[in-house]
mmCIF file of C-alpha atoms in Angstrom:
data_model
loop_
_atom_site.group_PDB
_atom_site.id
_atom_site.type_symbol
_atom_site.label_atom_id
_atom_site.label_comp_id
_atom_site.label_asym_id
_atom_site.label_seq_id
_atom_site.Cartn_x
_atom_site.Cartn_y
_atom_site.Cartn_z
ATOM 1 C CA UNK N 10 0.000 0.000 0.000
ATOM 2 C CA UNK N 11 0.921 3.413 -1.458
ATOM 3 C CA UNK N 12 0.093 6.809 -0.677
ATOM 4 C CA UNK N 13 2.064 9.801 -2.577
ATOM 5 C CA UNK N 14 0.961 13.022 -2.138
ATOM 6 C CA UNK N 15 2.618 15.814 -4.611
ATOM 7 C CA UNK N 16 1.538 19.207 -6.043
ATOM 8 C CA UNK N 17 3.190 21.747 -2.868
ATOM 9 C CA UNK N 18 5.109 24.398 -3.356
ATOM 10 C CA UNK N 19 5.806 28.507 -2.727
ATOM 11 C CA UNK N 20 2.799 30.815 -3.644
ATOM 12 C CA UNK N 21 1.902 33.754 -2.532
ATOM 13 C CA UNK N 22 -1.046 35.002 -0.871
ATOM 14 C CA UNK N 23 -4.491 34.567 -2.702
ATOM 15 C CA UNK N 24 -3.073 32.173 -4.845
ATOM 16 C CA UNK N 25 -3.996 28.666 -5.667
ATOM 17 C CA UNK N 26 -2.371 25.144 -5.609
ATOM 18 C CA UNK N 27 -3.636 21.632 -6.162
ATOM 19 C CA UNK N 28 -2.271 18.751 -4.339
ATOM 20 C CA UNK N 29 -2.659 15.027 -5.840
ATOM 21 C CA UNK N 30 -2.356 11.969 -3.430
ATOM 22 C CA UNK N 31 -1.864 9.100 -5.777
ATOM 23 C CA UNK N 32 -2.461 5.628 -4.063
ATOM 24 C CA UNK N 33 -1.953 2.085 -5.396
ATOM 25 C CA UNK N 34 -2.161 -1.306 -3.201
ATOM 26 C CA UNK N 35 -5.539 -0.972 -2.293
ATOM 27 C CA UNK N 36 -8.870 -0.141 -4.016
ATOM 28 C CA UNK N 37 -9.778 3.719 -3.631
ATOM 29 C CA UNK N 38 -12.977 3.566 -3.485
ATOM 30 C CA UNK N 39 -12.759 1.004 -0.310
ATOM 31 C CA UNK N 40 -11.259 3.945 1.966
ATOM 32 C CA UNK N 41 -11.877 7.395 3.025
ATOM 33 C CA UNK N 42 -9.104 9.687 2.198
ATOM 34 C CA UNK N 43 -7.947 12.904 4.360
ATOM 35 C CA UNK N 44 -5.301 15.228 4.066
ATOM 36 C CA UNK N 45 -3.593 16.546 7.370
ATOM 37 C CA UNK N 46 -1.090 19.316 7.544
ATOM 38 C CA UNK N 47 1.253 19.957 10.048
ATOM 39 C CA UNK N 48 2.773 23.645 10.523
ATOM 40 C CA UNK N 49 6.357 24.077 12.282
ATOM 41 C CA UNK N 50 5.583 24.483 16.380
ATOM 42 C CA UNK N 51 2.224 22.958 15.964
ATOM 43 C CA UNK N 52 -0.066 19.904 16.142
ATOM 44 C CA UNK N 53 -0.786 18.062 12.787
ATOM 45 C CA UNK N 54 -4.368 19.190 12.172
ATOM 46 C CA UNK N 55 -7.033 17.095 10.061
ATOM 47 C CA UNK N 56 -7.482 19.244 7.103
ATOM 48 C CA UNK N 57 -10.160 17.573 4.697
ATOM 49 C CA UNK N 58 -12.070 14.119 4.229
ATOM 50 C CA UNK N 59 -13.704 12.711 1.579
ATOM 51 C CA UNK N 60 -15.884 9.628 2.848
ATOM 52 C CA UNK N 61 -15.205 6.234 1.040
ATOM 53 C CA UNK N 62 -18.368 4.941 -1.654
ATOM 54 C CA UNK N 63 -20.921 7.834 -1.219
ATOM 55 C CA UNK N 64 -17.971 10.888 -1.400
ATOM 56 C CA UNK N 65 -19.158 12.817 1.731
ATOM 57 C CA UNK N 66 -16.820 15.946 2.256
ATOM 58 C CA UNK N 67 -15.899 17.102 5.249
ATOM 59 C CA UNK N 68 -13.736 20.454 6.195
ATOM 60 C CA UNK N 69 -12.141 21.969 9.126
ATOM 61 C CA UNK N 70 -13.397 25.576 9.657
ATOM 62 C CA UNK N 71 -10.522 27.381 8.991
ATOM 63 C CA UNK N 72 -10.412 25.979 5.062
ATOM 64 C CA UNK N 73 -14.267 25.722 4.745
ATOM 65 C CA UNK N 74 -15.415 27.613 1.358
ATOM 66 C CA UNK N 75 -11.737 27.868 0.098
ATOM 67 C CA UNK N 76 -10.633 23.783 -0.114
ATOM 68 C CA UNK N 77 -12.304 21.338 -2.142
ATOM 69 C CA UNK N 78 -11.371 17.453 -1.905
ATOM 70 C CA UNK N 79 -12.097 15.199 -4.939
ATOM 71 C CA UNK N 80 -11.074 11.310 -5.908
ATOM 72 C CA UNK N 81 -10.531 9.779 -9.106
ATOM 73 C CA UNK N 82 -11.112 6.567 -8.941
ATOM 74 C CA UNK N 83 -9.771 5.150 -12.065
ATOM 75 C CA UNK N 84 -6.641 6.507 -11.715
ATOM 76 C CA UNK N 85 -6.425 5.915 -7.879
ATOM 77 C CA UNK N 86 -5.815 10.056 -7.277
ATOM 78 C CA UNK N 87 -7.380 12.169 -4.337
ATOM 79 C CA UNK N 88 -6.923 15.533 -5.183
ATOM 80 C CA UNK N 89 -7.317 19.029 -2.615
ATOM 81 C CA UNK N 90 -7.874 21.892 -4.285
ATOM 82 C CA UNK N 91 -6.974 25.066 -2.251
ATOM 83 C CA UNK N 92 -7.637 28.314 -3.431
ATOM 84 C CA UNK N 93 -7.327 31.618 -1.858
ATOM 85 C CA UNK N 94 -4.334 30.781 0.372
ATOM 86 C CA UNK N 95 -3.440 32.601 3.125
ATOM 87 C CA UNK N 96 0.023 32.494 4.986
ATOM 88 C CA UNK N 97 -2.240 30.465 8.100
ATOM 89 C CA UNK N 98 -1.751 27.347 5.521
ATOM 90 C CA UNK N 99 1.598 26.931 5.443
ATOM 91 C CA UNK N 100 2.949 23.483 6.663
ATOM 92 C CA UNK N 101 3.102 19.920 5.468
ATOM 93 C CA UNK N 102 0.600 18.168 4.160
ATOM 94 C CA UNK N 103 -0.222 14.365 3.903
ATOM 95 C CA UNK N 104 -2.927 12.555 2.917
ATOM 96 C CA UNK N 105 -3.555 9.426 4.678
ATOM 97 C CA UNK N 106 -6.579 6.250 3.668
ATOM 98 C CA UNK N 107 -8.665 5.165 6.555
ATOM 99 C CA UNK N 108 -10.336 1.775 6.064
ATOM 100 C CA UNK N 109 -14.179 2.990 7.652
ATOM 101 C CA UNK N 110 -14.776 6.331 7.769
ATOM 102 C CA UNK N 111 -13.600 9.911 8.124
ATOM 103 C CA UNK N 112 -12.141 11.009 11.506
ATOM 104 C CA UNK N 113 -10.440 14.323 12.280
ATOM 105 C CA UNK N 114 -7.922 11.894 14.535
ATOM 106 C CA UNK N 115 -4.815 10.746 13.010
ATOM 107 C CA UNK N 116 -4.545 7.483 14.788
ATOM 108 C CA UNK N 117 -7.521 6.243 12.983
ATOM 109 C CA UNK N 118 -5.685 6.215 9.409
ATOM 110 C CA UNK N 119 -4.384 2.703 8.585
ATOM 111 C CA UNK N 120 -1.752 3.926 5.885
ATOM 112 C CA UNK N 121 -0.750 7.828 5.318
ATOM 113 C CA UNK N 122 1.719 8.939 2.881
ATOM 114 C CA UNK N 123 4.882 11.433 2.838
ATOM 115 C CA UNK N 124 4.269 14.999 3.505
ATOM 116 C CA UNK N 125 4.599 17.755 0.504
ATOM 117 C CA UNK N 126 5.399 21.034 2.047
ATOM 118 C CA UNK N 127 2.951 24.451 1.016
ATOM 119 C CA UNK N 128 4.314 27.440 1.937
ATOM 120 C CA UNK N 129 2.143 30.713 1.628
ATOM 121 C CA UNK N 130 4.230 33.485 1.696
ATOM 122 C CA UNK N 131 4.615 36.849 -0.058
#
């Protein structure tokens, strides 16, 4: 099992980014995906969920209205689309597959993937 998140980078504020978490060893559509992030000095947060078969979506407050979260299931991709970035988002994220449903707890993902690093800066 495989997770591989990608797409991070420098932007500055107001700008947009798309991270991809491309998974293989298990079937996509089995497991809810999330993606965490984890800012220098601080707790890794839950960022985003999006619930295994029906696609519920789930947000934290602080990215409501500016994140979506999408999968792909044919080509085994979650993508988080964040627009309208502010420098509060900077940090590492990861996405991480959770065999029964969303959770905003880390310990509940069975398999998580290697962090890509957004930094919002101008």
């Amino acid at each position: 099992v495989q997770l591989q998140a990608s797409g991070g980078g420098l932007v500055q504020p107001g700008d947009s980014l798309r991270l991809s978490c491309a998974t293989s060893g298990f079937t996509l559509d089995d497991y809810a995906i999330a993606w965490f992030r984890q800012a220098p000095g601080k707790e890794r947060e839950g960022v985003s969920c999006i619930s295994k078969h029906d696609g519920s979506t789930y947000f934290a407050d602080s990215v409501k209205g500016r994140f979506t979260i999408s999968r792909d299931n044919p080509t085994n991709t979650v993508y988080l689309q964040m627009t309208s970035l502010k420098p509060e988002d900077t940090g590492v994220y990861y996405c991480a597959a959770a065999r029964v449903f969303c959770s905003e707890y880390g310990s509940w993902y069975n398999y998580w993937g290697q962090g890509t690093q957004v930094t919002v800066s101008s």
